[in-house]
mmCIF file of C-alpha atoms in Angstrom:
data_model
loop_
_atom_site.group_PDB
_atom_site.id
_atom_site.type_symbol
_atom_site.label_atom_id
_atom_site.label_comp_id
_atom_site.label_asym_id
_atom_site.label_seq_id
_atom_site.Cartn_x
_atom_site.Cartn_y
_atom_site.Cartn_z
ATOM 1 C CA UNK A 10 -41.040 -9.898 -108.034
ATOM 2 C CA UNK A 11 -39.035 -13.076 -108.455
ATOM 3 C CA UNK A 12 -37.976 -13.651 -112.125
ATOM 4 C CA UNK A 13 -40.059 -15.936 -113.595
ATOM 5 C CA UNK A 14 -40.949 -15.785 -117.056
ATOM 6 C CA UNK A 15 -42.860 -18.560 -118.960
ATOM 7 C CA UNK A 16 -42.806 -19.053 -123.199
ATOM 8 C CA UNK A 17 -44.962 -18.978 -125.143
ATOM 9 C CA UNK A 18 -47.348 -16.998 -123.179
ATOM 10 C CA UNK A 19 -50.098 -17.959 -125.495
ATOM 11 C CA UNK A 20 -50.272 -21.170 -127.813
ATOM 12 C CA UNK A 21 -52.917 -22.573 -130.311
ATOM 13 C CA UNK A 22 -52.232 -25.965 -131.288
ATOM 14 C CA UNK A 23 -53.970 -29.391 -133.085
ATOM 15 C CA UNK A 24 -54.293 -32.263 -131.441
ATOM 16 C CA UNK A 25 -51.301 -34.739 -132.173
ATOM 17 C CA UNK A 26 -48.687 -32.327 -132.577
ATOM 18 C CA UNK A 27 -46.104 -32.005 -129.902
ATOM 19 C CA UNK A 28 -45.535 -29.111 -127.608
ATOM 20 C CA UNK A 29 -42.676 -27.472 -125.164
ATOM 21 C CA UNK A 30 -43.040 -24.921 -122.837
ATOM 22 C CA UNK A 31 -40.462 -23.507 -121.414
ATOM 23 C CA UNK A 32 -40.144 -21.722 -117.564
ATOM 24 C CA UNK A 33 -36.683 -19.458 -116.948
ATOM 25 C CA UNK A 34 -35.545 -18.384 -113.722
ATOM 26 C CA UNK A 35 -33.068 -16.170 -112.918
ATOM 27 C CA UNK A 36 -33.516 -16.524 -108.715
ATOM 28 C CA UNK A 37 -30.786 -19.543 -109.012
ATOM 29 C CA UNK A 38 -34.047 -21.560 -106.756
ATOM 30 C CA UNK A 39 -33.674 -25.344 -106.131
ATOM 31 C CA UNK A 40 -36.984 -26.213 -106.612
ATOM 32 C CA UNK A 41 -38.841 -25.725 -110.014
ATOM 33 C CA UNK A 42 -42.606 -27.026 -111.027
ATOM 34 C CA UNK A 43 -44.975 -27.289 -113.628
ATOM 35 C CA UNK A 44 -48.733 -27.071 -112.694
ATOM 36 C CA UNK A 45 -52.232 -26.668 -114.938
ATOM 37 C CA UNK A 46 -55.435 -25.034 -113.876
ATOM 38 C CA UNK A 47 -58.751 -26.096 -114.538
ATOM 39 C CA UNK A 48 -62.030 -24.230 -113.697
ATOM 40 C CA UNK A 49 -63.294 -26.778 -111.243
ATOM 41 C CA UNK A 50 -60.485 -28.137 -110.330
ATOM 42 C CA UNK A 51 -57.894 -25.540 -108.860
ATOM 43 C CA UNK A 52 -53.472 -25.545 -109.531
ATOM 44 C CA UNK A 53 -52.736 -29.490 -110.484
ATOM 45 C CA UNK A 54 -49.760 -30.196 -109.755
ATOM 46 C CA UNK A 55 -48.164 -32.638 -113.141
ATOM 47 C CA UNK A 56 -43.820 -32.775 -112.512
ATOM 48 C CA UNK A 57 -41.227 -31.236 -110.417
ATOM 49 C CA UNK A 58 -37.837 -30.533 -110.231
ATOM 50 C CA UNK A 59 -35.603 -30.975 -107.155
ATOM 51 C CA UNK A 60 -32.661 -29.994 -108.856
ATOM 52 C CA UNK A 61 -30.449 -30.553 -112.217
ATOM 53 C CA UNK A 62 -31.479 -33.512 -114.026
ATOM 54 C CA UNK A 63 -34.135 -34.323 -111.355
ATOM 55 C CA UNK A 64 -37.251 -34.498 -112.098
ATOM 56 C CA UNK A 65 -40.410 -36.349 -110.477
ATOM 57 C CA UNK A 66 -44.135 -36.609 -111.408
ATOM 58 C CA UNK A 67 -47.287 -34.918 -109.782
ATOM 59 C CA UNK A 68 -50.478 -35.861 -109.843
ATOM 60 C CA UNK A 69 -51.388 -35.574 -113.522
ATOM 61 C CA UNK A 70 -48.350 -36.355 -115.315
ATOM 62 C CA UNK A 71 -49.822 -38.658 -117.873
ATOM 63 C CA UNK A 72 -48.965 -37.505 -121.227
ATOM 64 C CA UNK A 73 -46.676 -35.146 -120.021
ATOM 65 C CA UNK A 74 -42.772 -35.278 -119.732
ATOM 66 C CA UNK A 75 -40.134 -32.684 -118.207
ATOM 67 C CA UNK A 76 -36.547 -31.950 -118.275
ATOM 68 C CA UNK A 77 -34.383 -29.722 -116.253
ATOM 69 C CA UNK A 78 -30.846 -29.047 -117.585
ATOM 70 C CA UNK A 79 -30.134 -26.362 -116.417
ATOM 71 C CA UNK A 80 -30.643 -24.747 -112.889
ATOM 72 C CA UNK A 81 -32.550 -22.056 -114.605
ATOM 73 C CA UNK A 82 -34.852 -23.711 -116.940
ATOM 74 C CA UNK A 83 -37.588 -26.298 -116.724
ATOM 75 C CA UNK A 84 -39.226 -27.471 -119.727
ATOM 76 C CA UNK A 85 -43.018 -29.099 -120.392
ATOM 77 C CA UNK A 86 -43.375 -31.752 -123.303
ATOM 78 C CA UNK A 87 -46.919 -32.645 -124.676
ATOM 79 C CA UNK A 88 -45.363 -35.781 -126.236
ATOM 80 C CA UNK A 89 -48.785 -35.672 -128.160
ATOM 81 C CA UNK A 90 -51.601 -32.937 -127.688
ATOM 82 C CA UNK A 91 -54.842 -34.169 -126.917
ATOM 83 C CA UNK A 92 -58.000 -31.495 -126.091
ATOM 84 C CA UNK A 93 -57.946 -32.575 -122.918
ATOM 85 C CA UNK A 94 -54.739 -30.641 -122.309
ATOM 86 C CA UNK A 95 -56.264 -27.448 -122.881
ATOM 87 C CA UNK A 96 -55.492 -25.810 -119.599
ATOM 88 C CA UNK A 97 -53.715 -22.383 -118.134
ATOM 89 C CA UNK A 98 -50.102 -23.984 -117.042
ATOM 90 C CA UNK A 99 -48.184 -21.976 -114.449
ATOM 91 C CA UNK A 100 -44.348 -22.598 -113.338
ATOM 92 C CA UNK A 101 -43.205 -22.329 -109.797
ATOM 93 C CA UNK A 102 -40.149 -22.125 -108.105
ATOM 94 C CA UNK A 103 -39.039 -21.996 -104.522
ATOM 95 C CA UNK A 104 -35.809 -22.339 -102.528
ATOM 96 C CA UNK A 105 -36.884 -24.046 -98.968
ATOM 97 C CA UNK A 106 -38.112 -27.276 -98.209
ATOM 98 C CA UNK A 107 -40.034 -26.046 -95.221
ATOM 99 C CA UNK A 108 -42.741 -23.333 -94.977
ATOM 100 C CA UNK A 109 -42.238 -23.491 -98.509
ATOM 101 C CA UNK A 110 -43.360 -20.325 -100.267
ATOM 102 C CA UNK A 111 -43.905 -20.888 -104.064
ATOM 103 C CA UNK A 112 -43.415 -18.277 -106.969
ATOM 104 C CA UNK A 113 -45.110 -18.394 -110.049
ATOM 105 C CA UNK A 114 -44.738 -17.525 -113.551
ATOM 106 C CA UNK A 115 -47.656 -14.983 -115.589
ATOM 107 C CA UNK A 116 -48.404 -18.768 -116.911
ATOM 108 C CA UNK A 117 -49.422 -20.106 -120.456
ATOM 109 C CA UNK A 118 -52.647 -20.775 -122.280
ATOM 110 C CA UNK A 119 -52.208 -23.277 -124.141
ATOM 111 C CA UNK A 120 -55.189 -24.181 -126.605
ATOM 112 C CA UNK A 121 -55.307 -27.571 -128.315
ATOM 113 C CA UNK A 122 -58.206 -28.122 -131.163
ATOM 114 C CA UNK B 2 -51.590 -36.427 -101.214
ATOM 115 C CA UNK B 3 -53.917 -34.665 -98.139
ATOM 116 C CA UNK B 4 -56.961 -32.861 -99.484
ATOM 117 C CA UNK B 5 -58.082 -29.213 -98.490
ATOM 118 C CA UNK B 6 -61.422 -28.135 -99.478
ATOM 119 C CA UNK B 7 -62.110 -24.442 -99.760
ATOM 120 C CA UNK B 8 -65.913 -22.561 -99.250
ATOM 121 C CA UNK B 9 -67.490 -20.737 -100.425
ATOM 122 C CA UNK B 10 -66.664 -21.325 -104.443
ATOM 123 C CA UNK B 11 -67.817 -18.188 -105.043
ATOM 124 C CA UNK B 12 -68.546 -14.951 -103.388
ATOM 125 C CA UNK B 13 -70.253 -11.592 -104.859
ATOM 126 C CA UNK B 14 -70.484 -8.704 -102.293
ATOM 127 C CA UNK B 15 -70.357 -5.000 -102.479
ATOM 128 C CA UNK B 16 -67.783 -2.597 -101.560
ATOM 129 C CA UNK B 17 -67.460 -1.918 -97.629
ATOM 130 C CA UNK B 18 -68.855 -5.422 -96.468
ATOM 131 C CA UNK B 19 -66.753 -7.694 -94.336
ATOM 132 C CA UNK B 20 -66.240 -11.572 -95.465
ATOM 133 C CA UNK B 21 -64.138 -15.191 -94.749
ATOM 134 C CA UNK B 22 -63.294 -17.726 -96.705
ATOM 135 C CA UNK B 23 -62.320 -21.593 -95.679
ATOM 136 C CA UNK B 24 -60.249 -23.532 -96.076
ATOM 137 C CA UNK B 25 -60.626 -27.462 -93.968
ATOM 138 C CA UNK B 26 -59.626 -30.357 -94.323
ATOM 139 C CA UNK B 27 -59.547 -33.772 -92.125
ATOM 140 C CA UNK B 28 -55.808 -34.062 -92.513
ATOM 141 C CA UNK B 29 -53.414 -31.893 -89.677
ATOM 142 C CA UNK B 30 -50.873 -29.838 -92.143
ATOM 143 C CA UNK B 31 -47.698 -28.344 -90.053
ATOM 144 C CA UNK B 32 -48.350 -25.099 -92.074
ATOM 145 C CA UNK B 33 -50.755 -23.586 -94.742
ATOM 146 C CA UNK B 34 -50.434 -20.890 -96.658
ATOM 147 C CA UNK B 35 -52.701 -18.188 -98.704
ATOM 148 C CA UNK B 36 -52.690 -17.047 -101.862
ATOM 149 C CA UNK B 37 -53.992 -14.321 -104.257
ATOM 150 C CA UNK B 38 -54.500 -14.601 -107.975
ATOM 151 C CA UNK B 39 -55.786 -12.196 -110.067
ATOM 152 C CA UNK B 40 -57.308 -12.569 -113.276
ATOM 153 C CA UNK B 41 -54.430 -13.352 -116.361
ATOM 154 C CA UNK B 42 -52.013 -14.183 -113.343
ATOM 155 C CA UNK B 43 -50.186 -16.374 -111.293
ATOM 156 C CA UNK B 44 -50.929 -16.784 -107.531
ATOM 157 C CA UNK B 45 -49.147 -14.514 -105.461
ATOM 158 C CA UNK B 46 -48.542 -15.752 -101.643
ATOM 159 C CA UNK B 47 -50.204 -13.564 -98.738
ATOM 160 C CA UNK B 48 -49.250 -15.557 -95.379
ATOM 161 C CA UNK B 49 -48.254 -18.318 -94.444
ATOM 162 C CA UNK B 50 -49.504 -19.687 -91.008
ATOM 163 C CA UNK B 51 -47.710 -21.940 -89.206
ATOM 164 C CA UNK B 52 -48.632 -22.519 -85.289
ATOM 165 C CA UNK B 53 -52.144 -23.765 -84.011
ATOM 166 C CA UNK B 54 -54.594 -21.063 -83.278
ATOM 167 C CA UNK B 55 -52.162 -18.306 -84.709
ATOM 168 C CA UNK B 56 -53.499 -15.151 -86.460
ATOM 169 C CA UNK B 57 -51.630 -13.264 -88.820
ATOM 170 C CA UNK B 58 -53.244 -9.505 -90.244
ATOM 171 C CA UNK B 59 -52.071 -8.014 -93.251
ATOM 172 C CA UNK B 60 -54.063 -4.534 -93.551
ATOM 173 C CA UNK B 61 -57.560 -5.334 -93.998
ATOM 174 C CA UNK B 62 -56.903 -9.138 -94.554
ATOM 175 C CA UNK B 63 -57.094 -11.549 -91.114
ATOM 176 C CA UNK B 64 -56.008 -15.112 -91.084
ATOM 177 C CA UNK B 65 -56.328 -17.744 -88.697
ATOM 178 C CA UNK B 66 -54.895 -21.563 -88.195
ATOM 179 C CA UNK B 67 -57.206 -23.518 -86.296
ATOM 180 C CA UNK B 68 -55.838 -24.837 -82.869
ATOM 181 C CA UNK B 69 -55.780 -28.318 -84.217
ATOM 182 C CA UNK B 70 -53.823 -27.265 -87.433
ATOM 183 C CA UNK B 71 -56.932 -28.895 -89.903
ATOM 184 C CA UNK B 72 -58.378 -25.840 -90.863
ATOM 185 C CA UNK B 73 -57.869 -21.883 -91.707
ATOM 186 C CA UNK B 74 -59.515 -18.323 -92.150
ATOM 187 C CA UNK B 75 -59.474 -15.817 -94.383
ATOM 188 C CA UNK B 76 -61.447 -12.665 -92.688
ATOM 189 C CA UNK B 77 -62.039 -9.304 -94.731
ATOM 190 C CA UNK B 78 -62.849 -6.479 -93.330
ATOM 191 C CA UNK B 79 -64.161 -3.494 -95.195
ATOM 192 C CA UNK B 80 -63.856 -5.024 -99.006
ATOM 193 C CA UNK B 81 -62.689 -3.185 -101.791
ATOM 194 C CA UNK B 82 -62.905 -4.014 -105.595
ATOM 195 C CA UNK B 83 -59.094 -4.092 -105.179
ATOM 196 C CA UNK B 84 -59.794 -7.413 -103.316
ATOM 197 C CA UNK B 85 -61.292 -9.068 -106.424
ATOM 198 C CA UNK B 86 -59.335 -12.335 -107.195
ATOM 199 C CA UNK B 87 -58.922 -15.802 -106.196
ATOM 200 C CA UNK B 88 -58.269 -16.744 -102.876
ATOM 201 C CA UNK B 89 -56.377 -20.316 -102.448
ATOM 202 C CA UNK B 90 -55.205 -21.913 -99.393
ATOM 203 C CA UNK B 91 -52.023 -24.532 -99.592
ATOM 204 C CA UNK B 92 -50.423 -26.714 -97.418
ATOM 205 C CA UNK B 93 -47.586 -29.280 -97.651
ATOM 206 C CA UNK B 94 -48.895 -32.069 -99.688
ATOM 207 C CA UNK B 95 -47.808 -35.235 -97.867
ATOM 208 C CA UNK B 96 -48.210 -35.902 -93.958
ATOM 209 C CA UNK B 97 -44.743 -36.158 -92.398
ATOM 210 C CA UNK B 98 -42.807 -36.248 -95.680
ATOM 211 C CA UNK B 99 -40.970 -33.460 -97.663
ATOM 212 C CA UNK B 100 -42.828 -29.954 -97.678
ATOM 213 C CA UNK B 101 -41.311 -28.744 -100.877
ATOM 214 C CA UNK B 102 -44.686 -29.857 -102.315
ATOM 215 C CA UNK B 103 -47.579 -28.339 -102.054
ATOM 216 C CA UNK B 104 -51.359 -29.286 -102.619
ATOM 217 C CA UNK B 105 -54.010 -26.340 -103.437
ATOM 218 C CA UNK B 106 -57.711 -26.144 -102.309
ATOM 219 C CA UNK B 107 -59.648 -25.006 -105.621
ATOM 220 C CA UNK B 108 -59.875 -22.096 -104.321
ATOM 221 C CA UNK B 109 -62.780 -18.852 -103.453
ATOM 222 C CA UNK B 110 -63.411 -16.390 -106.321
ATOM 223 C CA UNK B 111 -64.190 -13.464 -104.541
ATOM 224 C CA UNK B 112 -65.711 -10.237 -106.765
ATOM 225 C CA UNK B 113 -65.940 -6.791 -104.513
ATOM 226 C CA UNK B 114 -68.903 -4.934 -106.601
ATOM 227 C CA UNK B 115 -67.844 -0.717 -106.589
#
Protein backbone atom coordinates (compact mmCIF):
# COMPACT_ATOMS: atom_id res chain seq x y z
CA UNK A 1 0.00 0.00 0.00
CA UNK A 2 1.44 3.40 -0.82
CA UNK A 3 1.82 5.62 2.32
CA UNK A 4 -0.77 7.85 2.49
CA UNK A 5 -2.16 8.95 5.59
CA UNK A 6 -4.73 11.83 5.96
CA UNK A 7 -5.41 14.01 9.57
CA UNK A 8 -7.81 14.31 11.17
CA UNK A 9 -9.55 11.28 10.06
CA UNK A 10 -12.74 12.54 11.51
CA UNK A 11 -13.73 16.31 12.20
CA UNK A 12 -16.91 18.07 13.63
CA UNK A 13 -16.87 21.62 13.11
CA UNK A 14 -19.34 25.07 13.11
CA UNK A 15 -19.81 26.90 10.37
CA UNK A 16 -17.36 29.99 10.21
CA UNK A 17 -14.52 28.52 11.82
CA UNK A 18 -11.53 27.64 9.77
CA UNK A 19 -10.20 24.24 8.99
CA UNK A 20 -6.79 22.34 7.73
CA UNK A 21 -6.42 19.04 6.70
CA UNK A 22 -3.47 17.71 6.24
CA UNK A 23 -2.31 14.61 3.57
CA UNK A 24 1.50 13.01 4.27
CA UNK A 25 3.27 10.96 1.92
CA UNK A 26 6.13 9.15 2.35
CA UNK A 27 6.30 7.66 -1.62
CA UNK A 28 8.49 11.01 -2.43
CA UNK A 29 5.37 11.25 -5.59
CA UNK A 30 5.29 14.44 -7.74
CA UNK A 31 1.86 14.76 -7.95
CA UNK A 32 -0.42 15.35 -4.84
CA UNK A 33 -4.45 16.19 -4.79
CA UNK A 34 -7.21 17.02 -2.76
CA UNK A 35 -10.70 15.71 -3.81
CA UNK A 36 -14.41 15.58 -1.90
CA UNK A 37 -17.14 13.06 -2.42
CA UNK A 38 -20.64 13.63 -2.55
CA UNK A 39 -23.45 10.98 -2.77
CA UNK A 40 -24.66 12.01 -6.17
CA UNK A 41 -21.97 13.40 -7.35
CA UNK A 42 -18.83 10.99 -7.34
CA UNK A 43 -14.62 12.13 -6.38
CA UNK A 44 -14.61 16.18 -7.16
CA UNK A 45 -11.69 17.10 -7.88
CA UNK A 46 -11.01 20.97 -5.75
CA UNK A 47 -6.69 21.68 -6.02
CA UNK A 48 -3.60 19.96 -7.03
CA UNK A 49 -0.16 19.92 -6.62
CA UNK A 50 2.44 19.50 -9.40
CA UNK A 51 5.19 19.90 -7.21
CA UNK A 52 6.75 22.20 -4.24
CA UNK A 53 5.03 25.37 -3.97
CA UNK A 54 2.74 24.49 -6.94
CA UNK A 55 -0.45 24.34 -6.60
CA UNK A 56 -3.55 24.71 -9.11
CA UNK A 57 -7.37 24.59 -8.69
CA UNK A 58 -9.95 21.80 -9.68
CA UNK A 59 -13.22 22.04 -10.29
CA UNK A 60 -14.64 23.11 -6.93
CA UNK A 61 -12.06 25.13 -5.41
CA UNK A 62 -14.23 27.94 -4.21
CA UNK A 63 -13.75 28.45 -0.63
CA UNK A 64 -10.99 26.30 -0.52
CA UNK A 65 -7.15 27.07 -0.52
CA UNK A 66 -3.96 24.65 -0.56
CA UNK A 67 -0.36 24.72 0.11
CA UNK A 68 2.39 22.33 -0.58
CA UNK A 69 5.73 22.97 1.20
CA UNK A 70 6.99 20.24 1.36
CA UNK A 71 7.28 17.26 -1.16
CA UNK A 72 5.53 15.18 1.38
CA UNK A 73 2.68 17.16 2.58
CA UNK A 74 -0.33 18.85 1.06
CA UNK A 75 -2.57 20.80 3.12
CA UNK A 76 -6.61 21.78 2.71
CA UNK A 77 -7.79 25.26 4.16
CA UNK A 78 -11.60 25.92 4.72
CA UNK A 79 -10.77 29.66 4.91
CA UNK A 80 -14.40 29.68 6.41
CA UNK A 81 -16.69 26.50 6.93
CA UNK A 82 -19.91 26.65 5.44
CA UNK A 83 -22.49 23.31 5.59
CA UNK A 84 -22.09 22.99 2.28
CA UNK A 85 -18.59 21.64 2.82
CA UNK A 86 -19.71 18.73 4.58
CA UNK A 87 -18.21 16.08 2.39
CA UNK A 88 -15.75 12.77 2.69
CA UNK A 89 -12.28 14.46 1.32
CA UNK A 90 -9.71 11.99 0.00
CA UNK A 91 -5.88 12.84 -0.95
CA UNK A 92 -4.17 11.38 -3.93
CA UNK A 93 -0.89 11.11 -5.11
CA UNK A 94 0.78 9.75 -8.19
CA UNK A 95 4.20 9.87 -9.87
CA UNK A 96 3.46 9.73 -13.89
CA UNK A 97 1.92 12.06 -16.06
CA UNK A 98 0.68 9.37 -18.38
CA UNK A 99 -1.54 6.32 -17.65
CA UNK A 100 -1.62 8.00 -14.50
CA UNK A 101 -2.54 5.68 -11.65
CA UNK A 102 -3.75 7.62 -8.52
CA UNK A 103 -3.35 6.57 -4.75
CA UNK A 104 -5.51 7.60 -2.17
CA UNK A 105 -5.57 8.33 1.39
CA UNK A 106 -8.38 6.32 4.07
CA UNK A 107 -9.85 10.09 3.58
CA UNK A 108 -11.59 12.53 6.11
CA UNK A 109 -15.13 13.24 7.20
CA UNK A 110 -15.35 16.32 7.83
CA UNK A 111 -18.78 17.54 9.42
CA UNK A 112 -19.64 21.24 9.49
CA UNK A 113 -23.00 22.33 11.58
CA UNK B 1 -13.03 18.81 -18.38
CA UNK B 2 -14.57 15.53 -20.58
CA UNK B 3 -17.50 13.87 -18.85
CA UNK B 4 -17.92 9.99 -18.26
CA UNK B 5 -21.18 8.78 -17.18
CA UNK B 6 -21.37 5.47 -15.40
CA UNK B 7 -24.74 2.84 -15.36
CA UNK B 8 -26.21 1.39 -13.65
CA UNK B 9 -26.11 3.71 -10.22
CA UNK B 10 -26.88 0.93 -8.43
CA UNK B 11 -26.88 -2.77 -8.59
CA UNK B 12 -28.29 -5.50 -5.96
CA UNK B 13 -27.70 -9.17 -7.05
CA UNK B 14 -27.08 -12.37 -5.28
CA UNK B 15 -24.08 -14.39 -4.86
CA UNK B 16 -23.05 -16.53 -8.08
CA UNK B 17 -24.73 -14.15 -10.74
CA UNK B 18 -22.67 -12.59 -13.47
CA UNK B 19 -22.90 -8.57 -14.07
CA UNK B 20 -21.25 -5.22 -16.10
CA UNK B 21 -21.09 -2.00 -15.36
CA UNK B 22 -20.53 1.22 -17.87
CA UNK B 23 -18.85 3.52 -18.17
CA UNK B 24 -19.45 6.09 -21.79
CA UNK B 25 -18.94 9.01 -22.63
CA UNK B 26 -19.01 11.18 -26.07
CA UNK B 27 -15.45 12.33 -25.54
CA UNK B 28 -12.36 9.70 -26.96
CA UNK B 29 -9.97 9.37 -23.65
CA UNK B 30 -6.33 7.81 -24.63
CA UNK B 31 -6.82 5.61 -21.48
CA UNK B 32 -9.37 4.88 -18.62
CA UNK B 33 -8.97 3.32 -15.72
CA UNK B 34 -11.12 1.30 -12.90
CA UNK B 35 -11.44 1.58 -9.57
CA UNK B 36 -12.70 -0.13 -6.35
CA UNK B 37 -13.82 1.54 -3.17
CA UNK B 38 -15.06 -0.01 -0.36
CA UNK B 39 -17.10 1.34 2.24
CA UNK B 40 -14.88 3.86 4.92
CA UNK B 41 -12.17 3.84 2.04
CA UNK B 42 -10.37 5.31 -0.59
CA UNK B 43 -10.57 4.00 -4.21
CA UNK B 44 -8.18 1.48 -4.96
CA UNK B 45 -7.17 1.14 -8.87
CA UNK B 46 -8.02 -2.32 -10.68
CA UNK B 47 -6.85 -1.72 -14.48
CA UNK B 48 -6.12 0.55 -16.43
CA UNK B 49 -7.00 0.13 -20.21
CA UNK B 50 -5.29 1.75 -22.65
CA UNK B 51 -5.66 0.49 -26.50
CA UNK B 52 -9.07 0.39 -28.46
CA UNK B 53 -10.96 -2.80 -28.16
CA UNK B 54 -8.42 -4.20 -25.49
CA UNK B 55 -9.55 -6.56 -22.67
CA UNK B 56 -7.82 -6.91 -19.59
CA UNK B 57 -9.08 -10.00 -16.83
CA UNK B 58 -8.20 -9.87 -13.39
CA UNK B 59 -9.69 -13.24 -11.78
CA UNK B 60 -13.29 -13.03 -12.01
CA UNK B 61 -13.28 -9.28 -13.09
CA UNK B 62 -13.28 -8.57 -17.23
CA UNK B 63 -12.72 -5.19 -18.70
CA UNK B 64 -13.03 -3.88 -22.01
CA UNK B 65 -12.10 -0.40 -23.98
CA UNK B 66 -14.34 0.11 -26.72
CA UNK B 67 -12.65 0.16 -30.25
CA UNK B 68 -13.31 3.82 -30.53
CA UNK B 69 -11.75 4.58 -27.03
CA UNK B 70 -15.41 6.43 -25.76
CA UNK B 71 -16.53 3.82 -23.70
CA UNK B 72 -15.60 0.73 -21.20
CA UNK B 73 -16.77 -2.58 -19.41
CA UNK B 74 -16.72 -3.90 -16.32
CA UNK B 75 -17.94 -7.79 -16.65
CA UNK B 76 -18.35 -10.07 -13.42
CA UNK B 77 -18.52 -13.32 -13.53
CA UNK B 78 -19.67 -15.47 -10.68
CA UNK B 79 -20.19 -12.50 -7.88
CA UNK B 80 -19.22 -12.77 -4.49
CA UNK B 81 -20.15 -10.52 -1.45
CA UNK B 82 -16.37 -9.88 -1.54
CA UNK B 83 -17.23 -7.81 -4.70
CA UNK B 84 -19.42 -5.36 -2.74
CA UNK B 85 -18.10 -1.75 -3.29
CA UNK B 86 -18.03 1.01 -5.64
CA UNK B 87 -17.01 0.63 -8.98
CA UNK B 88 -15.60 4.01 -10.75
CA UNK B 89 -14.21 4.42 -14.08
CA UNK B 90 -11.50 7.46 -14.77
CA UNK B 91 -9.91 8.83 -17.53
CA UNK B 92 -7.54 11.77 -18.19
CA UNK B 93 -9.54 14.83 -17.67
CA UNK B 94 -8.64 17.12 -20.57
CA UNK B 95 -8.52 16.04 -24.41
CA UNK B 96 -4.92 16.31 -25.64
CA UNK B 97 -3.56 18.11 -22.57
CA UNK B 98 -1.67 16.79 -19.44
CA UNK B 99 -2.99 13.31 -18.07
CA UNK B 100 -1.84 13.83 -14.55
CA UNK B 101 -5.52 14.75 -14.01
CA UNK B 102 -8.09 12.73 -13.83
CA UNK B 103 -12.01 13.06 -14.03
CA UNK B 104 -14.30 10.25 -12.25
CA UNK B 105 -17.72 8.89 -13.48
CA UNK B 106 -19.97 8.85 -10.17
CA UNK B 107 -19.57 5.68 -10.11
CA UNK B 108 -21.81 1.86 -9.73
CA UNK B 109 -22.52 0.71 -6.15
CA UNK B 110 -22.59 -2.78 -6.56
CA UNK B 111 -23.96 -5.04 -3.29
CA UNK B 112 -23.34 -9.08 -3.86
CA UNK B 113 -26.30 -10.47 -1.42
CA UNK B 114 -24.66 -14.02 0.46
Amino acid sequence: DAGITQSPRHKVTETGTPVTLRCHQTENHRYMYWYRQDPGHGLRLIHYSYGVKDTDKGEVSDGYSVSRSKTEDFLLTLESATSSQTSVYFCAISDRASGNEQFFGPGTRLTVL
Amino acid sequence: TQLLEQSPQFLSIQEGENLTVYCNSSSVFSSLQWYRQEPGEGPVLLVTVVTGGEVKKLKRLTFQFGDARKDSSLHITAAQPGDTGLYLCAGPADSGGSNYKLTFGKGTLLTVNP
